[in-house]
XYZ file of C-alpha atoms in Angstrom:
699
model
C 0.000 0.000 0.000
C 2.754 2.435 0.856
C 4.539 1.678 -2.425
C 1.324 2.432 -4.286
C 0.869 5.654 -2.343
C 4.415 6.814 -3.051
C 4.094 5.920 -6.734
C 0.778 7.742 -7.057
C 2.152 10.818 -5.262
C 5.239 10.849 -7.453
C 3.244 10.608 -10.672
C 0.895 13.333 -9.450
C 3.742 15.756 -8.768
C 5.453 15.002 -12.083
C 2.243 15.543 -14.022
C 1.553 18.764 -12.112
C 4.959 20.254 -12.871
C 4.866 19.220 -16.532
C 1.331 20.527 -17.025
C 2.143 23.848 -15.319
C 5.143 24.291 -17.608
C 3.208 23.323 -20.715
C 0.061 25.317 -20.001
C 1.750 28.467 -18.761
C 0.461 28.163 -15.228
C 3.925 29.144 -13.966
C 5.972 31.842 -15.653
C 9.295 32.621 -14.047
C 10.012 35.574 -16.320
C 10.042 38.947 -14.552
C 9.221 41.902 -16.800
C 10.478 45.395 -15.886
C 7.752 47.499 -14.320
C 5.369 44.527 -13.908
C 4.837 43.473 -10.281
C 5.422 39.794 -9.524
C 4.778 37.708 -6.398
C 8.074 35.907 -6.960
C 9.054 32.394 -7.905
C 8.306 31.045 -4.420
C 4.644 32.053 -4.597
C 4.259 30.913 -8.203
C 5.356 27.374 -7.330
C 4.141 27.157 -3.741
C 0.559 28.072 -4.593
C -0.111 25.151 -7.015
C 1.771 22.726 -4.751
C -0.314 23.775 -1.748
C -3.442 23.482 -3.875
C -2.445 19.961 -4.834
C -1.745 19.000 -1.210
C -5.070 20.473 -0.060
C -6.936 18.606 -2.786
C -5.272 15.296 -1.932
C -5.926 15.736 1.777
C -9.550 16.552 1.044
C -9.907 13.544 -1.228
C -8.438 11.204 1.396
C -10.598 12.693 4.143
C -13.734 12.166 2.077
C -12.680 8.646 1.092
C -11.818 7.504 4.604
C -15.001 8.833 6.195
C -17.273 7.493 3.438
C -15.607 4.072 3.634
C -16.001 3.951 7.415
C -19.618 5.131 7.432
C -21.166 3.609 4.310
C -18.980 0.953 2.664
C -17.788 -1.177 5.593
C -20.191 -3.383 7.570
C -20.846 -2.044 11.031
C -20.893 -3.564 14.469
C -24.454 -2.952 15.559
C -24.868 0.783 16.101
C -21.090 1.318 15.927
C -18.639 1.389 13.059
C -16.420 -1.619 12.440
C -12.954 -1.851 13.967
C -11.291 -0.916 10.677
C -13.756 1.911 10.279
C -12.674 3.205 13.674
C -9.042 3.125 12.473
C -9.996 5.092 9.360
C -11.738 7.744 11.458
C -8.654 8.101 13.667
C -6.496 8.645 10.600
C -9.058 11.107 9.306
C -8.411 13.336 12.311
C -4.821 14.033 11.280
C -5.714 14.335 7.609
C -8.404 16.911 8.394
C -6.071 18.898 10.646
C -3.410 19.009 7.917
C -6.126 19.966 5.457
C -7.147 22.904 7.638
C -3.545 24.083 7.975
C -2.980 23.810 4.221
C -6.164 25.745 3.438
C -5.083 28.461 5.854
C -1.688 28.661 4.141
C -3.444 28.907 0.786
C -5.087 32.136 1.963
C -1.672 33.738 2.465
C -0.206 32.627 -0.853
C -3.389 33.466 -2.747
C -3.174 37.029 -1.405
C 0.454 37.093 -2.491
C -0.529 35.961 -5.984
C -3.448 38.403 -6.297
C -1.518 41.440 -5.030
C 1.712 40.375 -6.783
C 3.606 40.809 -3.514
C 5.946 38.160 -2.018
C 4.316 36.322 0.875
C 6.898 37.579 3.359
C 6.023 41.193 2.611
C 2.269 40.922 3.122
C 0.651 42.859 5.942
C -1.711 41.253 8.412
C -4.436 43.670 7.366
C -4.204 42.538 3.717
C -4.520 38.873 4.671
C -7.455 39.421 7.044
C -9.237 41.689 4.585
C -8.868 39.115 1.801
C -10.083 36.263 4.015
C -13.207 38.064 5.184
C -14.089 40.330 2.244
C -13.152 38.561 -1.001
C -15.124 35.515 -2.182
C -12.006 33.445 -2.854
C -10.625 34.172 0.602
C -14.012 33.521 2.206
C -14.166 30.131 0.490
C -10.741 29.117 1.794
C -11.564 30.405 5.278
C -14.802 28.435 5.272
C -12.949 25.330 4.135
C -10.456 25.769 6.968
C -13.211 25.960 9.559
C -15.114 22.992 8.127
C -11.944 20.870 8.028
C -11.406 21.592 11.718
C -14.999 20.546 12.403
C -14.400 17.269 10.537
C -11.308 16.650 12.681
C -13.334 17.165 15.857
C -16.246 14.974 14.738
C -13.937 12.149 13.693
C -12.926 11.871 17.369
C -16.472 12.225 18.670
C -17.232 8.529 19.054
C -17.858 5.297 17.181
C -21.516 5.779 16.314
C -22.397 4.978 12.717
C -24.728 7.957 12.648
C -21.946 10.290 13.771
C -19.629 8.754 11.176
C -22.232 9.445 8.495
C -22.527 13.079 9.615
C -18.727 13.371 9.497
C -18.647 11.943 5.966
C -21.337 14.331 4.736
C -19.518 17.281 6.306
C -16.266 16.183 4.645
C -18.022 16.128 1.274
C -19.341 19.635 1.899
C -15.850 20.824 2.871
C -14.356 20.086 -0.554
C -16.885 22.345 -2.303
C -16.262 26.012 -1.268
C -13.173 26.630 -3.475
C -15.098 25.233 -6.448
C -17.312 28.323 -6.382
C -14.376 30.635 -7.172
C -11.684 30.678 -9.844
C -12.208 29.902 -13.525
C -15.782 28.703 -13.097
C -16.971 31.738 -11.185
C -15.539 34.024 -13.836
C -16.997 32.114 -16.776
C -19.731 33.651 -18.878
C -22.440 31.265 -17.627
C -21.565 30.485 -14.038
C -25.006 28.871 -13.528
C -23.547 25.913 -15.424
C -19.823 26.443 -14.864
C -19.893 26.742 -11.073
C -22.358 23.930 -10.463
C -20.646 21.593 -12.917
C -17.286 22.206 -11.239
C -18.751 21.535 -7.794
C -20.313 18.259 -8.985
C -17.057 17.357 -10.712
C -14.990 17.924 -7.576
C -17.418 16.016 -5.347
C -17.658 13.015 -7.691
C -13.883 12.849 -8.168
C -13.298 13.077 -4.410
C -15.665 10.186 -3.732
C -14.097 8.161 -6.524
C -10.414 8.645 -5.715
C -10.839 8.837 -1.937
C -13.092 5.790 -1.861
C -10.455 3.777 -3.732
C -7.762 4.853 -1.249
C -9.984 3.906 1.675
C -10.776 0.581 0.030
C -7.104 -0.299 -0.278
C -6.577 0.423 3.425
C -9.241 -2.098 4.459
C -8.259 -4.795 1.945
C -7.654 -7.335 4.744
C -11.200 -7.055 6.059
C -12.932 -10.442 6.132
C -15.827 -9.075 4.072
C -13.652 -7.136 1.671
C -15.314 -8.657 -1.405
C -18.709 -7.228 -0.460
C -17.142 -3.870 0.426
C -15.400 -3.760 -2.956
C -18.695 -4.530 -4.709
C -20.395 -1.618 -2.950
C -17.519 0.678 -3.905
C -17.767 -0.516 -7.506
C -21.360 0.728 -7.704
C -20.326 4.036 -6.161
C -17.392 4.364 -8.571
C -19.645 3.764 -11.575
C -21.922 6.629 -10.556
C -18.923 8.859 -9.874
C -17.458 8.009 -13.288
C -20.643 9.119 -15.049
C -20.965 12.262 -12.908
C -17.306 13.170 -13.447
C -17.551 12.723 -17.209
C -20.768 14.726 -17.606
C -19.853 17.569 -15.245
C -16.300 17.782 -16.572
C -17.567 17.952 -20.145
C -20.051 20.713 -19.313
C -17.381 22.713 -17.506
C -14.876 22.309 -20.328
C -17.392 23.557 -22.892
C -17.983 26.722 -20.870
C -14.283 27.399 -20.344
C -13.111 26.571 -23.871
C -15.798 28.574 -25.625
C -15.735 26.445 -28.797
C -14.525 23.208 -30.364
C -11.702 24.968 -32.147
C -9.996 25.714 -28.846
C -9.738 22.016 -27.987
C -6.764 21.658 -30.352
C -5.936 25.319 -30.736
C -5.055 26.084 -27.105
C -2.821 24.522 -24.494
C -5.706 24.504 -22.082
C -7.626 22.350 -24.573
C -4.717 19.910 -24.891
C -4.602 19.470 -21.114
C -8.346 18.836 -21.141
C -7.837 16.117 -23.755
C -5.162 14.498 -21.615
C -7.553 14.496 -18.683
C -10.264 12.922 -20.854
C -7.792 10.233 -21.895
C -6.974 9.494 -18.252
C -10.703 9.280 -17.497
C -11.149 6.776 -20.320
C -8.259 4.639 -19.027
C -9.747 4.570 -15.544
C -13.125 3.682 -17.037
C -11.596 0.658 -18.732
C -9.969 -0.376 -15.455
C -13.299 -0.032 -13.685
C -14.952 -2.245 -16.298
C -12.251 -4.862 -15.708
C -12.947 -4.618 -11.979
C -16.627 -5.390 -12.433
C -16.149 -8.242 -14.901
C -13.066 -10.024 -13.605
C -11.618 -8.933 -10.290
C -14.837 -8.781 -8.250
C -15.631 -12.445 -9.061
C -11.987 -13.269 -8.287
C -12.336 -11.593 -4.889
C -15.389 -13.667 -4.055
C -13.463 -16.805 -4.938
C -10.594 -15.846 -2.582
C -8.008 -14.381 -5.006
C -7.391 -10.740 -3.967
C -4.031 -10.178 -5.668
C -5.420 -9.318 -9.104
C -7.710 -6.692 -7.597
C -4.893 -5.068 -5.658
C -2.659 -4.761 -8.721
C -5.447 -3.304 -10.838
C -6.570 -0.934 -8.055
C -2.998 0.291 -7.580
C -2.779 1.124 -11.280
C -6.140 2.895 -11.107
C -4.965 4.979 -8.152
C -1.846 6.072 -10.046
C -3.882 7.166 -13.073
C -6.362 9.007 -10.857
C -3.457 10.750 -9.120
C -2.231 11.952 -12.504
C -5.737 13.242 -13.256
C -5.703 15.201 -9.984
C -2.389 16.755 -10.968
C -3.851 17.767 -14.342
C -6.889 19.261 -12.600
C -4.698 21.453 -10.368
C -2.633 22.542 -13.352
C -5.793 23.420 -15.280
C -6.917 25.642 -12.389
C -3.732 27.690 -12.905
C -3.715 27.611 -16.717
C -5.197 30.587 -18.618
C -8.443 29.607 -20.342
C -9.365 30.507 -23.924
C -12.403 32.308 -22.490
C -11.052 35.051 -20.178
C -12.058 34.812 -16.527
C -13.003 38.436 -16.230
C -15.822 39.882 -18.232
C -14.749 41.625 -21.417
C -18.221 42.999 -22.101
C -18.764 46.718 -21.652
C -21.860 45.990 -19.555
C -20.765 45.299 -15.950
C -23.970 43.325 -15.387
C -22.518 40.441 -17.390
C -19.827 39.909 -14.787
C -22.238 40.331 -11.897
C -25.064 38.167 -13.259
C -23.083 35.696 -15.348
C -25.265 36.391 -18.406
C -26.400 39.327 -20.519
C -29.233 41.301 -18.885
C -32.630 40.423 -20.374
C -34.835 42.791 -22.325
C -38.407 43.803 -21.482
C -40.351 40.714 -20.404
C -42.593 38.943 -22.892
C -44.198 35.531 -22.845
C -41.633 34.258 -25.347
C -38.698 35.530 -23.299
C -40.103 34.299 -20.003
C -40.593 30.772 -21.333
C -38.261 30.499 -24.317
C -34.944 32.034 -23.233
C -33.593 29.304 -20.923
C -30.995 29.772 -18.204
C -30.307 26.173 -17.127
C -28.649 25.402 -13.824
C -26.844 22.078 -13.802
C -27.691 21.440 -10.150
C -31.454 21.524 -10.636
C -31.188 19.706 -13.964
C -29.301 16.921 -12.203
C -31.863 16.780 -9.397
C -34.765 16.635 -11.863
C -33.228 13.969 -14.108
C -32.167 11.757 -11.200
C -35.439 12.336 -9.357
C -37.615 11.303 -12.295
C -35.369 8.374 -13.250
C -35.225 6.996 -9.696
C -38.988 7.363 -9.223
C -39.818 5.596 -12.483
C -37.336 2.848 -11.627
C -39.140 2.349 -8.317
C -42.540 2.199 -10.018
C -41.190 -0.324 -12.501
C -39.849 -2.485 -9.691
C -43.213 -2.323 -7.921
C -45.065 -3.516 -10.998
C -42.551 -6.269 -11.696
C -43.231 -7.538 -8.183
C -46.949 -7.617 -8.990
C -47.981 -4.557 -6.982
C -49.910 -1.563 -8.261
C -48.819 2.020 -7.800
C -51.362 4.828 -8.331
C -50.801 6.632 -11.611
C -51.900 9.844 -9.899
C -48.889 9.697 -7.600
C -46.510 9.185 -10.515
C -48.076 12.071 -12.426
C -47.879 14.316 -9.357
C -44.170 13.586 -8.824
C -43.226 14.093 -12.467
C -45.254 17.307 -12.641
C -43.473 18.604 -9.548
C -40.044 17.798 -10.970
C -40.822 19.366 -14.347
C -42.171 22.473 -12.620
C -38.944 22.682 -10.621
C -36.905 22.473 -13.827
C -39.039 25.093 -15.549
C -39.047 27.699 -12.791
C -35.276 27.422 -12.270
C -34.176 26.975 -15.870
C -36.465 28.901 -18.202
C -36.419 32.595 -18.968
C -38.241 33.463 -15.751
C -35.026 32.503 -13.931
C -33.209 35.339 -15.741
C -35.784 37.903 -14.689
C -35.746 36.563 -11.122
C -32.208 37.962 -10.820
C -33.130 41.508 -11.852
C -36.794 41.963 -10.851
C -38.176 41.523 -7.353
C -41.590 40.638 -8.791
C -40.170 37.788 -10.913
C -38.156 36.571 -7.937
C -41.334 36.491 -5.860
C -43.100 34.395 -8.504
C -40.177 31.979 -8.444
C -40.322 31.888 -4.636
C -44.044 31.156 -4.525
C -43.807 28.359 -7.099
C -40.820 26.749 -5.350
C -42.310 26.972 -1.871
C -45.927 26.057 -2.659
C -46.612 24.499 -6.061
C -43.530 22.290 -6.346
C -43.718 20.923 -2.754
C -47.433 20.120 -3.006
C -46.887 18.154 -6.203
C -43.851 16.330 -4.813
C -45.644 15.434 -1.579
C -48.483 14.002 -3.679
C -45.997 11.557 -5.189
C -45.406 9.828 -1.812
C -41.689 9.264 -2.548
C -40.838 7.894 0.904
C -43.492 5.194 0.622
C -42.200 4.191 -2.813
C -38.601 4.133 -1.590
C -39.373 1.965 1.433
C -41.264 -0.512 -0.738
C -38.714 -0.809 -3.540
C -35.239 -0.291 -2.072
C -33.583 -3.645 -1.543
C -32.249 -4.748 1.801
C -28.533 -5.645 1.880
C -27.720 -9.334 2.206
C -25.472 -8.548 5.179
C -27.575 -7.345 8.157
C -24.603 -5.311 9.411
C -24.630 -3.198 6.238
C -26.861 -0.167 6.022
C -28.183 0.420 2.558
C -30.207 3.354 1.311
C -33.407 1.949 2.836
C -31.808 1.485 6.255
C -30.383 5.003 6.274
C -33.769 6.385 5.257
C -35.374 4.617 8.217
C -32.651 5.942 10.527
C -33.445 9.484 9.397
C -37.211 9.020 9.742
C -36.847 7.655 13.281
C -34.244 10.149 14.438
C -35.045 12.674 17.150
C -34.011 15.561 14.936
C -36.466 14.577 12.230
C -39.222 14.039 14.771
C -38.590 17.569 15.978
C -38.498 19.089 12.502
C -41.655 17.257 11.446
C -43.683 18.604 14.369
C -46.494 20.697 12.838
C -45.597 23.818 14.800
C -41.879 23.478 14.003
C -42.617 22.986 10.302
C -44.907 26.013 10.384
C -42.265 28.068 12.200
C -39.566 27.107 9.693
C -41.780 28.144 6.798
C -42.898 31.439 8.317
C -39.591 32.506 9.870
C -37.706 31.894 6.638
C -40.302 33.950 4.758
C -40.080 36.966 7.048
C -36.386 36.613 7.842
C -35.303 36.567 4.203
C -37.090 39.732 3.130
C -37.304 41.719 6.346
C -33.936 40.621 7.759
C -31.742 42.018 4.935
C -30.578 38.567 3.777
C -31.878 38.630 0.229
C -29.202 40.945 -1.184
C -26.365 38.957 0.387
C -27.625 35.636 -0.964
C -28.241 37.030 -4.437
C -24.636 38.160 -4.812
C -23.186 34.661 -4.497
C -24.110 31.723 -6.668
C -23.843 29.354 -3.715
C -26.054 31.634 -1.630
C -28.620 31.938 -4.402
C -28.619 28.177 -4.888
C -29.014 27.550 -1.151
C -31.929 30.016 -1.029
C -33.836 28.261 -3.806
C -33.211 24.843 -2.262
C -34.461 26.137 1.082
C -37.691 27.328 -0.523
C -38.397 23.810 -1.762
C -37.377 22.031 1.449
C -39.288 24.355 3.793
C -42.420 24.076 1.687
C -42.053 20.314 1.316
C -41.699 19.829 5.077
C -44.800 21.907 5.832
C -47.051 20.264 3.240
C -45.667 16.809 4.026
C -46.780 17.340 7.614
C -50.172 18.678 6.501
C -51.248 16.352 3.671
C -48.501 13.746 3.279
C -49.272 10.024 3.238
C -45.730 8.743 3.794
C -44.797 6.825 6.958
C -42.881 8.725 9.598
C -45.429 11.529 10.003
C -46.838 12.318 13.400
C -50.387 11.142 14.042
C -52.181 14.464 14.324
C -55.930 14.937 14.010
C -56.898 16.717 10.783
C -58.671 19.366 12.846
C -55.363 20.462 14.374
C -53.653 20.338 10.976
C -56.401 22.569 9.628
C -55.596 25.090 12.341
C -51.893 24.946 11.453
C -52.682 25.526 7.789
C -54.955 28.424 8.692
C -52.113 30.007 10.661
C -49.829 29.578 7.654
C -52.416 31.286 5.451
C -52.686 34.183 7.884
C -48.907 34.574 8.108
C -48.617 34.487 4.316
C -51.375 37.066 3.815
C -49.935 39.352 6.477
C -46.515 39.127 4.823
C -47.989 40.305 1.533
C -49.808 43.122 3.327
C -46.588 44.267 5.042
C -44.744 44.395 1.718
C -47.599 46.277 0.072
C -47.470 48.937 2.782
C -43.673 49.133 2.859
C -42.014 52.334 1.654
C -38.413 51.051 1.780
C -36.742 48.936 -0.892
C -35.688 45.391 0.021
C -32.064 44.486 -0.846
C -31.346 47.937 -2.335
C -27.637 47.261 -2.924
C -28.417 44.343 -5.218
C -31.440 45.696 -7.061
C -29.898 49.122 -7.605
C -26.960 47.389 -9.312
C -29.021 45.104 -11.572
C -32.275 47.043 -12.073
C -32.872 47.350 -15.843
C -33.583 50.712 -17.419
C -36.826 49.527 -19.041
C -38.375 48.430 -15.720
C -40.572 50.457 -13.405
C -39.206 51.902 -10.181
C -37.814 49.580 -7.534
C -40.621 50.318 -5.096
C -43.319 49.846 -7.740
C -41.831 46.498 -8.752
C -41.623 45.506 -5.088
C -45.299 46.336 -4.577
C -46.121 44.275 -7.665
C -44.219 41.360 -6.165
C -46.060 41.812 -2.869
C -49.395 41.711 -4.661
C -48.383 38.583 -6.525
C -47.298 36.945 -3.265
C -50.604 37.854 -1.635
C -52.744 36.607 -4.504
C -50.602 33.633 -5.499
C -51.067 31.766 -2.261
C -54.849 31.751 -2.421
C -55.368 28.862 -4.848
C -52.833 26.460 -3.266
C -54.151 27.388 0.185
C -57.732 26.568 -0.832
C -56.607 23.248 -2.327
C -54.801 22.296 0.870
C -57.783 23.341 2.979
C -60.124 21.163 0.907
C -57.763 18.210 1.261
C -57.582 18.690 5.034
C -61.378 18.946 5.358
C -61.702 15.805 3.274
C -59.190 14.017 5.520
C -61.126 15.248 8.559
C -64.399 13.814 7.216
C -62.723 10.541 6.276
C -61.140 10.315 9.704
C -64.556 10.632 11.362
C -66.023 8.107 8.938
C -63.241 5.629 9.679
C -63.757 6.065 13.419
C -67.492 5.552 13.107
C -66.932 2.505 10.923
C -64.552 1.091 13.527
C -67.134 1.572 16.274
C -69.837 -0.048 14.136
C -67.631 -3.047 13.386
C -66.890 -3.463 17.098
C -70.614 -3.351 17.887
C -71.373 -5.916 15.193
C -68.710 -8.268 16.500
C -69.993 -7.881 20.070
C -73.580 -8.555 19.021
C -72.576 -11.614 17.008
C -70.613 -13.016 19.965
C -73.235 -12.221 22.575
C -70.949 -9.766 24.344
C -71.252 -6.096 25.080
C -69.328 -3.637 22.982
C -67.592 -0.563 24.366
C -70.561 1.706 23.718
C -73.021 -0.633 25.464
C -70.775 -1.003 28.486
C -70.391 2.773 28.680
C -74.180 3.269 28.543
C -74.658 0.619 31.230
C -72.123 2.386 33.405
C -74.033 5.637 33.073
C -77.318 3.888 33.920
C -75.870 2.290 37.047
C -74.403 5.608 38.157
C -77.737 7.354 37.663
C -79.639 4.614 39.517
C -77.194 4.662 42.414
C -77.480 8.420 42.701
C -81.284 8.272 42.725
C -81.371 5.382 45.233
C -79.031 7.147 47.636
C -81.132 10.314 47.551
C -84.351 8.366 48.275
C -82.752 6.467 51.153
C -81.514 9.639 52.792
C -84.913 11.263 52.476
C -86.715 8.224 53.930
C -84.329 8.006 56.852
C -84.960 11.633 57.760
C -88.753 11.344 57.675
C -89.054 8.014 59.510
C -86.227 8.400 61.944
C -88.473 8.674 64.977
C -90.593 5.704 64.019
C -87.572 3.555 63.495
C -86.240 4.568 66.872
C -89.602 3.950 68.539
C -89.687 0.490 66.986
C -86.426 -0.334 68.611
C -84.386 -0.405 65.376
C -81.388 1.894 65.479
C -81.127 4.384 62.644
C -77.434 3.576 62.076
C -78.297 -0.065 61.668
C -80.936 0.669 59.061
C -78.504 2.883 57.181
C -76.098 -0.046 56.832
C -78.729 -2.232 55.266
C -78.001 -3.982 51.979
C -79.919 -2.649 48.970
C -80.108 -4.822 45.884
C -80.408 -3.245 42.421
C -80.848 -5.100 39.197
C -77.774 -5.001 36.940
C -78.226 -4.172 33.206
C -77.711 -7.812 32.197
C -80.451 -9.084 34.553
C -78.159 -10.201 37.369
C -78.490 -8.931 40.937
C -75.779 -6.535 42.016
C -75.278 -5.581 45.727
C -74.320 -2.110 46.901
C -73.732 -1.337 50.560
C -75.107 1.960 51.724
């Protein structure tokens, strides 16, 4: 293993140096009058970038292997998984240190000042004020959090959280650099982020797999990694191709630029690794099951070397000038700010026919529809029916999500508050209602296969863990879901967050995703049919929905009465000349928000009332069935016993009152007859029971 690691590291460094020389990523020439950061910065920066990338890849691979690929030990990770997590601690700490050092040398490169001559103020200002510095600072903090969590215990749930956090940690730098400066960063940035994440899972998972090669169930672990690697291969190829198209600008630059040649070399390496992966699936996995691990180890070592070379090429490409300049060369500064040319006056054709696709939502829609249809197909193959209405609802929700985030309306949502509000309302109300109607959790639980090994958690097992977790039980409480929906609505627009999120692609993406998730959670609680929901009477859910309607209407009223512009810094910078005033457009958006929620709210209310009526009908039917069973068996049902209890209580109350009255009137006579009053009061009174038997009560 160590020989393979050294060989892979050596090849990676050699490829990095050669690619930097070839592509012009490092230029040692110093021109008179042109400031230069010096040779040390020019070479240290790509080397540090390479080290940070490798540390991130290994951190992701080790945590994912420990949490998801290896069998567990009950609720704990396996012994080898525990070893991987302990090694992750030091990897994550080194990763944090390297990312912090990258801040210093990036400032040196940007300001063209040697690192030793930088002031503390310049470094701090870059880290907290510039997007590239903020990304590296965020990565440093997240890497430290991964290091802490990796020492937090041996729980499989905690290991899964650590793995997810590690995957998030590799992403921040992807939102800066070449991709962020490309003409269409809606595709360039997202494609780069998907590319980095898929490559990290692929390469890191292979490294983690080689470390646990002596595990007694290594063959099954390798098979699970093979499925993961296949998905990563497809994601890497698609996202890398989309990113290359944006950066190259045309097919002619593939052969006509050094950047294009490096891209071709990377494609060649990807093809070689694909062939190796195919050999894994066809030959070495069966050999592993038959007890012959040597062939797999040799092939995996070669794959790791090729992947290391691909990582070196990727780092070199990040430093190589692209055929399409990073900075905007258009005279309109909005192109650089928006990532696309500002749209003209809105028309129906432009709103629906001038697309602005975002690769993230396209990926979600394609995978969401494909996975759902695959589940329906599996249900029908097993001989079970699945309502066509649920399938139609899910597909309609996904297509609506793609349309509202990828058609021309998405362009106008950047520059007009009213268009943004339409996008918000569709994402938070229409899309969630349609998706909830698809009952995806029910379909997943019925169609996802259970692993053969009970100590392995597959997708179905992890879904059940999430549904039964305390955090999810808290979030799915009707009042918590309502609070999340309402607080995010008011906090975004009245808390001065909108302008900040709109300026960053990651922030804008997170905002749109939050709209969908907050709406989905609320409507899943209100009208969902999936398991895992709290059992709440429809009457209470109706009250919760009514409160949501009131909060939504009041929000629209507040915006209509407002005289101050929301997110003025952003909308002043992007407001088109042909549009009405900012305040008028804001009032239009407020009116749309007020009116838009009426139809979905009425639909939800009708569904809740229908559920309420059905709930009462089911309860009455249950009572009737119990009465029928009791009558057929000659026994009393619950209702009859309750009525009998009331009759006995009423009779006892009446008998006691009569006895007391008689004792008061005839007290003297009883005493004169020689019978003590106390003795008569302790007499036994017999009352007939409802079933004809005699029942004694002492008075």
